[in-house]
Amino acid sequence: PPRWSPDDRWIVFHTRGLGRFVEHLHVVSAVGGQEAMLIAQASAIRGVSWLPDSSGVIYSSSAGSTVPYPFTFNLRRVNRDGSGDRVLTFGDASFVEPDVHASGKVLVSRIRGQSDIWRFPIDGSPADNTRNAIRVTKQSGQVQTPSVSPDGSEVVYLSDNGGHSNVWVTKTDGSGSARQITFERDPATTIGLA
C-alpha cells in the first residue's frame, strides 16, 4: 500500500512489472504535479515505512539475495531522492513489513525458513515409508535442487546456510558432515544448480 510521509508532503508506493521479478519503489509529491521518482528496485519488495523526519524510507528487499527463489529479504535504507541506498540486515533469515516508530526504532517481522533433504523408501505403505525416512541434511537455511550421485551414496545441493548460497555435498545415509564445495561470499553473485 502507499505510505504518507510523517511531514505529510510525500507518498511512497511500490510497483511490479507483469511477468517479471522486478519491483520498484517510487516517491511522489502528495500535492501532485511531479512525476514519481524511482528510488529503489529489486526482484521483490516486502514492505516500506518512512523515517520519522521524512528524509527517506526503510524497506524490505530481495536485493542481494543469493538464492534464486525463494528470496531472502533484508532491510535497506534509502533517501527520499534515491541516494544512499544501503543494506541494514544480513543472513539467512528474512526481515519483512518494516514499520518505523517516531523514535526511529524499527519493528519488523522476521521469517526464518528451514528446509532439509530427506531420503524415503518407496517399497512399503505410505505410513511405513514416512516412518522409515532418513534425514540427510541438518540446515539452518534453505536447501534446493538436490541431485544424487550416480552410485547413490552422496547428494549435491544448493544451500544458503551461513548467509550466502553455495554448493554442498553430503552422504545420503545421513551420516557425517556436509562439505562445502563453493565458497562464494560476494552479495552480487547468485549460485544456482541446473
PDB file of C-alpha atoms in Angstrom:
ATOM      1  CA  PRO A   1       0.000   0.000   0.000  1.00  0.00           C
ATOM      2  CA  PRO A   2       1.088   3.612  -0.455  1.00  0.00           C
ATOM      3  CA  ARG A   3       2.515   5.333   2.633  1.00  0.00           C
ATOM      4  CA  TRP A   4       2.276   9.045   3.560  1.00  0.00           C
ATOM      5  CA  SER A   5       5.419  10.663   4.927  1.00  0.00           C
ATOM      6  CA  PRO A   6       5.270  11.955   8.526  1.00  0.00           C
ATOM      7  CA  ASP A   7       5.611  15.551   7.257  1.00  0.00           C
ATOM      8  CA  ASP A   8       2.529  14.985   5.032  1.00  0.00           C
ATOM      9  CA  ARG A   9       4.430  16.080   1.890  1.00  0.00           C
ATOM     10  CA  TRP A  10       5.346  12.785   0.162  1.00  0.00           C
ATOM     11  CA  ILE A  11       3.889   9.404  -0.750  1.00  0.00           C
ATOM     12  CA  VAL A  12       5.958   6.268  -1.306  1.00  0.00           C
ATOM     13  CA  PHE A  13       4.497   3.342  -3.259  1.00  0.00           C
ATOM     14  CA  HIS A  14       5.739   0.249  -4.999  1.00  0.00           C
ATOM     15  CA  THR A  15       5.062  -1.140  -8.480  1.00  0.00           C
ATOM     16  CA  ARG A  16       5.570  -4.517 -10.090  1.00  0.00           C
ATOM     17  CA  GLY A  17       6.146  -5.408 -13.732  1.00  0.00           C
ATOM     18  CA  LEU A  18       3.884  -8.091 -15.206  1.00  0.00           C
ATOM     19  CA  GLY A  19       5.568 -11.435 -15.780  1.00  0.00           C
ATOM     20  CA  ARG A  20       8.898 -10.240 -14.359  1.00  0.00           C
ATOM     21  CA  PHE A  21      10.548 -10.335 -10.989  1.00  0.00           C
ATOM     22  CA  VAL A  22      11.294  -6.620 -10.899  1.00  0.00           C
ATOM     23  CA  GLU A  23       9.646  -4.326  -8.387  1.00  0.00           C
ATOM     24  CA  HIS A  24      10.237  -0.612  -7.843  1.00  0.00           C
ATOM     25  CA  LEU A  25       9.797   1.937  -5.057  1.00  0.00           C
ATOM     26  CA  HIS A  26       8.654   5.397  -6.120  1.00  0.00           C
ATOM     27  CA  VAL A  27       8.214   8.697  -4.278  1.00  0.00           C
ATOM     28  CA  VAL A  28       5.813  11.369  -5.454  1.00  0.00           C
ATOM     29  CA  SER A  29       4.763  14.730  -4.028  1.00  0.00           C
ATOM     30  CA  ALA A  30       1.496  14.449  -2.095  1.00  0.00           C
ATOM     31  CA  VAL A  31       0.169  17.521  -3.939  1.00  0.00           C
ATOM     32  CA  GLY A  32       0.905  16.011  -7.355  1.00  0.00           C
ATOM     33  CA  GLY A  33       2.246  17.803 -10.387  1.00  0.00           C
ATOM     34  CA  GLN A  34       5.521  15.900 -10.451  1.00  0.00           C
ATOM     35  CA  GLU A  35       6.409  12.589 -11.980  1.00  0.00           C
ATOM     36  CA  ALA A  36       7.053   9.845  -9.425  1.00  0.00           C
ATOM     37  CA  MET A  37      10.778   9.387  -8.771  1.00  0.00           C
ATOM     38  CA  LEU A  38      12.227   5.862  -8.794  1.00  0.00           C
ATOM     39  CA  ILE A  39      14.213   5.431  -5.571  1.00  0.00           C
ATOM     40  CA  ALA A  40      14.907   1.658  -5.421  1.00  0.00           C
ATOM     41  CA  GLN A  41      14.344  -1.641  -7.205  1.00  0.00           C
ATOM     42  CA  ALA A  42      14.726  -5.363  -6.520  1.00  0.00           C
ATOM     43  CA  SER A  43      13.377  -8.692  -7.678  1.00  0.00           C
ATOM     44  CA  ALA A  44      10.855  -8.417  -4.850  1.00  0.00           C
ATOM     45  CA  ILE A  45       9.908  -5.830  -2.192  1.00  0.00           C
ATOM     46  CA  ARG A  46       8.039  -6.734   1.032  1.00  0.00           C
ATOM     47  CA  GLY A  47       7.079  -3.510   2.783  1.00  0.00           C
ATOM     48  CA  VAL A  48       8.194   0.088   3.223  1.00  0.00           C
ATOM     49  CA  SER A  49       7.999   2.694   6.012  1.00  0.00           C
ATOM     50  CA  TRP A  50       9.074   6.325   6.277  1.00  0.00           C
ATOM     51  CA  LEU A  51      11.851   7.535   8.574  1.00  0.00           C
ATOM     52  CA  PRO A  52      10.498   9.903  11.278  1.00  0.00           C
ATOM     53  CA  ASP A  53      11.999  13.010   9.606  1.00  0.00           C
ATOM     54  CA  SER A  54      10.632  12.067   6.116  1.00  0.00           C
ATOM     55  CA  SER A  55      14.176  12.094   4.695  1.00  0.00           C
ATOM     56  CA  GLY A  56      13.908   8.530   3.418  1.00  0.00           C
ATOM     57  CA  VAL A  57      12.443   5.081   3.922  1.00  0.00           C
ATOM     58  CA  ILE A  58      13.279   1.682   5.358  1.00  0.00           C
ATOM     59  CA  TYR A  59      12.168  -1.108   3.024  1.00  0.00           C
ATOM     60  CA  SER A  60      12.349  -4.889   2.772  1.00  0.00           C
ATOM     61  CA  SER A  61      14.075  -6.045  -0.382  1.00  0.00           C
ATOM     62  CA  SER A  62      15.353  -9.164  -2.119  1.00  0.00           C
ATOM     63  CA  ALA A  63      18.327  -7.156  -3.457  1.00  0.00           C
ATOM     64  CA  GLY A  64      21.453  -9.113  -2.602  1.00  0.00           C
ATOM     65  CA  SER A  65      19.579 -12.400  -2.088  1.00  0.00           C
ATOM     66  CA  THR A  66      21.949 -15.117  -3.238  1.00  0.00           C
ATOM     67  CA  VAL A  67      19.355 -17.887  -3.611  1.00  0.00           C
ATOM     68  CA  PRO A  68      17.297 -17.511  -6.788  1.00  0.00           C
ATOM     69  CA  TYR A  69      13.981 -18.441  -5.130  1.00  0.00           C
ATOM     70  CA  PRO A  70      12.551 -18.165  -2.560  1.00  0.00           C
ATOM     71  CA  PHE A  71      14.298 -14.891  -1.908  1.00  0.00           C
ATOM     72  CA  THR A  72      15.831 -13.807   1.367  1.00  0.00           C
ATOM     73  CA  PHE A  73      14.617 -10.315   2.293  1.00  0.00           C
ATOM     74  CA  ASN A  74      16.836  -7.802   4.092  1.00  0.00           C
ATOM     75  CA  LEU A  75      16.072  -4.336   5.354  1.00  0.00           C
ATOM     76  CA  ARG A  76      17.508  -1.433   3.402  1.00  0.00           C
ATOM     77  CA  ARG A  77      17.514   2.330   3.866  1.00  0.00           C
ATOM     78  CA  VAL A  78      17.310   4.828   1.021  1.00  0.00           C
ATOM     79  CA  ASN A  79      16.995   8.612   0.973  1.00  0.00           C
ATOM     80  CA  ARG A  80      13.835  10.185  -0.426  1.00  0.00           C
ATOM     81  CA  ASP A  81      15.749  11.236  -3.582  1.00  0.00           C
ATOM     82  CA  GLY A  82      17.044   7.694  -4.217  1.00  0.00           C
ATOM     83  CA  SER A  83      20.572   8.304  -2.957  1.00  0.00           C
ATOM     84  CA  GLY A  84      22.374   6.465  -0.180  1.00  0.00           C
ATOM     85  CA  ASP A  85      20.699   3.070  -0.663  1.00  0.00           C
ATOM     86  CA  ARG A  86      22.326   0.637   1.785  1.00  0.00           C
ATOM     87  CA  VAL A  87      21.603  -2.712   3.397  1.00  0.00           C
ATOM     88  CA  LEU A  88      20.821  -2.824   7.142  1.00  0.00           C
ATOM     89  CA  THR A  89      20.495  -6.589   7.837  1.00  0.00           C
ATOM     90  CA  PHE A  90      22.246  -9.746   6.660  1.00  0.00           C
ATOM     91  CA  GLY A  91      21.911 -13.521   6.969  1.00  0.00           C
ATOM     92  CA  ASP A  92      19.629 -16.397   6.077  1.00  0.00           C
ATOM     93  CA  ALA A  93      16.552 -15.002   7.888  1.00  0.00           C
ATOM     94  CA  SER A  94      14.179 -12.612   6.102  1.00  0.00           C
ATOM     95  CA  PHE A  95      13.019  -9.291   7.554  1.00  0.00           C
ATOM     96  CA  VAL A  96       9.718  -8.056   6.079  1.00  0.00           C
ATOM     97  CA  GLU A  97       6.992  -5.412   6.512  1.00  0.00           C
ATOM     98  CA  PRO A  98       9.015  -2.813   8.463  1.00  0.00           C
ATOM     99  CA  ASP A  99       7.311  -0.108  10.490  1.00  0.00           C
ATOM    100  CA  VAL A 100       9.292   2.826  11.876  1.00  0.00           C
ATOM    101  CA  HIS A 101       8.200   4.442  15.156  1.00  0.00           C
ATOM    102  CA  ALA A 102       8.519   8.217  15.682  1.00  0.00           C
ATOM    103  CA  SER A 103      11.537   7.474  17.918  1.00  0.00           C
ATOM    104  CA  GLY A 104      13.319   5.866  14.941  1.00  0.00           C
ATOM    105  CA  LYS A 105      13.035   2.310  16.254  1.00  0.00           C
ATOM    106  CA  VAL A 106      12.093  -0.261  13.610  1.00  0.00           C
ATOM    107  CA  LEU A 107       9.555  -3.023  14.143  1.00  0.00           C
ATOM    108  CA  VAL A 108       9.760  -5.855  11.613  1.00  0.00           C
ATOM    109  CA  SER A 109       8.602  -9.427  11.058  1.00  0.00           C
ATOM    110  CA  ARG A 110      11.404 -11.986  10.933  1.00  0.00           C
ATOM    111  CA  ILE A 111      10.906 -15.082   8.810  1.00  0.00           C
ATOM    112  CA  ARG A 112      13.336 -17.936   9.117  1.00  0.00           C
ATOM    113  CA  GLY A 113      12.957 -20.661   6.530  1.00  0.00           C
ATOM    114  CA  GLN A 114      14.461 -24.039   7.239  1.00  0.00           C
ATOM    115  CA  SER A 115      14.439 -26.932   4.836  1.00  0.00           C
ATOM    116  CA  ASP A 116      16.198 -30.277   4.695  1.00  0.00           C
ATOM    117  CA  ILE A 117      16.712 -33.177   2.331  1.00  0.00           C
ATOM    118  CA  TRP A 118      15.132 -36.494   3.365  1.00  0.00           C
ATOM    119  CA  ARG A 119      15.535 -39.984   1.875  1.00  0.00           C
ATOM    120  CA  PHE A 120      12.328 -42.052   1.718  1.00  0.00           C
ATOM    121  CA  PRO A 121      11.934 -45.734   0.976  1.00  0.00           C
ATOM    122  CA  ILE A 122       9.216 -46.489  -1.585  1.00  0.00           C
ATOM    123  CA  ASP A 123       8.584 -50.202  -1.114  1.00  0.00           C
ATOM    124  CA  GLY A 124       6.296 -50.047   1.956  1.00  0.00           C
ATOM    125  CA  SER A 125       2.994 -48.492   2.833  1.00  0.00           C
ATOM    126  CA  PRO A 126       2.842 -44.693   2.889  1.00  0.00           C
ATOM    127  CA  ALA A 127       2.899 -44.743   6.702  1.00  0.00           C
ATOM    128  CA  ASP A 128       5.894 -47.156   6.773  1.00  0.00           C
ATOM    129  CA  ASN A 129       7.768 -45.135   4.126  1.00  0.00           C
ATOM    130  CA  THR A 130       7.257 -41.954   6.164  1.00  0.00           C
ATOM    131  CA  ARG A 131       8.218 -43.625   9.437  1.00  0.00           C
ATOM    132  CA  ASN A 132      11.423 -45.077   7.897  1.00  0.00           C
ATOM    133  CA  ALA A 133      12.594 -41.841   6.269  1.00  0.00           C
ATOM    134  CA  ILE A 134      16.157 -40.684   6.926  1.00  0.00           C
ATOM    135  CA  ARG A 135      17.010 -37.014   7.378  1.00  0.00           C
ATOM    136  CA  VAL A 136      20.038 -36.373   5.130  1.00  0.00           C
ATOM    137  CA  THR A 137      20.791 -32.704   5.937  1.00  0.00           C
ATOM    138  CA  LYS A 138      20.522 -30.568   9.061  1.00  0.00           C
ATOM    139  CA  GLN A 139      20.215 -26.989   7.835  1.00  0.00           C
ATOM    140  CA  SER A 140      19.619 -23.570   9.294  1.00  0.00           C
ATOM    141  CA  GLY A 141      18.646 -22.103   5.905  1.00  0.00           C
ATOM    142  CA  GLN A 142      17.194 -23.062   2.518  1.00  0.00           C
ATOM    143  CA  VAL A 143      18.037 -26.291   0.686  1.00  0.00           C
ATOM    144  CA  GLN A 144      17.308 -26.536  -3.040  1.00  0.00           C
ATOM    145  CA  THR A 145      17.847 -28.647  -6.150  1.00  0.00           C
ATOM    146  CA  PRO A 146      19.219 -31.894  -4.656  1.00  0.00           C
ATOM    147  CA  SER A 147      20.902 -34.289  -7.094  1.00  0.00           C
ATOM    148  CA  VAL A 148      22.019 -37.812  -6.148  1.00  0.00           C
ATOM    149  CA  SER A 149      25.443 -39.082  -7.250  1.00  0.00           C
ATOM    150  CA  PRO A 150      25.452 -41.937  -9.819  1.00  0.00           C
ATOM    151  CA  ASP A 151      26.331 -44.506  -7.124  1.00  0.00           C
ATOM    152  CA  GLY A 152      23.610 -43.166  -4.776  1.00  0.00           C
ATOM    153  CA  SER A 153      25.973 -42.547  -1.862  1.00  0.00           C
ATOM    154  CA  GLU A 154      26.022 -38.720  -1.919  1.00  0.00           C
ATOM    155  CA  VAL A 155      23.776 -35.807  -2.760  1.00  0.00           C
ATOM    156  CA  VAL A 156      24.784 -32.347  -4.017  1.00  0.00           C
ATOM    157  CA  TYR A 157      22.539 -29.392  -3.237  1.00  0.00           C
ATOM    158  CA  LEU A 158      22.328 -25.606  -3.059  1.00  0.00           C
ATOM    159  CA  SER A 159      22.016 -24.008   0.380  1.00  0.00           C
ATOM    160  CA  ASP A 160      22.204 -20.507   1.837  1.00  0.00           C
ATOM    161  CA  ASN A 161      23.338 -21.927   5.178  1.00  0.00           C
ATOM    162  CA  GLY A 162      25.696 -19.279   6.552  1.00  0.00           C
ATOM    163  CA  GLY A 163      24.122 -16.342   4.714  1.00  0.00           C
ATOM    164  CA  HIS A 164      25.178 -16.941   1.075  1.00  0.00           C
ATOM    165  CA  SER A 165      24.152 -19.612  -1.413  1.00  0.00           C
ATOM    166  CA  ASN A 166      26.812 -22.229  -2.085  1.00  0.00           C
ATOM    167  CA  VAL A 167      27.054 -25.812  -3.320  1.00  0.00           C
ATOM    168  CA  TRP A 168      27.282 -28.546  -0.670  1.00  0.00           C
ATOM    169  CA  VAL A 169      27.685 -32.357  -0.704  1.00  0.00           C
ATOM    170  CA  THR A 170      26.677 -34.889   1.964  1.00  0.00           C
ATOM    171  CA  LYS A 171      26.107 -38.641   2.327  1.00  0.00           C
ATOM    172  CA  THR A 172      22.602 -39.915   1.515  1.00  0.00           C
ATOM    173  CA  ASP A 173      22.513 -42.105   4.628  1.00  0.00           C
ATOM    174  CA  GLY A 174      22.592 -39.031   6.889  1.00  0.00           C
ATOM    175  CA  SER A 175      25.978 -39.926   8.363  1.00  0.00           C
ATOM    176  CA  GLY A 176      28.851 -37.497   8.524  1.00  0.00           C
ATOM    177  CA  SER A 177      29.028 -33.792   7.950  1.00  0.00           C
ATOM    178  CA  ALA A 178      28.171 -31.855   4.822  1.00  0.00           C
ATOM    179  CA  ARG A 179      31.135 -30.447   2.958  1.00  0.00           C
ATOM    180  CA  GLN A 180      31.043 -27.098   1.231  1.00  0.00           C
ATOM    181  CA  ILE A 181      32.130 -27.188  -2.438  1.00  0.00           C
ATOM    182  CA  THR A 182      31.897 -23.491  -3.374  1.00  0.00           C
ATOM    183  CA  PHE A 183      32.810 -20.593  -1.095  1.00  0.00           C
ATOM    184  CA  GLU A 184      31.109 -17.569  -2.649  1.00  0.00           C
ATOM    185  CA  ARG A 185      30.674 -14.513  -0.402  1.00  0.00           C
ATOM    186  CA  ASP A 186      30.063 -11.722  -2.946  1.00  0.00           C
ATOM    187  CA  PRO A 187      26.464 -10.493  -2.426  1.00  0.00           C
ATOM    188  CA  ALA A 188      26.282  -9.603  -6.137  1.00  0.00           C
ATOM    189  CA  THR A 189      26.768 -13.271  -7.134  1.00  0.00           C
ATOM    190  CA  THR A 190      23.921 -15.795  -7.183  1.00  0.00           C
ATOM    191  CA  ILE A 191      24.712 -19.501  -7.362  1.00  0.00           C
ATOM    192  CA  GLY A 192      22.205 -21.963  -8.797  1.00  0.00           C
ATOM    193  CA  LEU A 193      22.152 -25.570  -9.893  1.00  0.00           C
ATOM    194  CA  ALA A 194      20.567 -26.646 -13.153  1.00  0.00           C
TER     195      ALA A 194
END
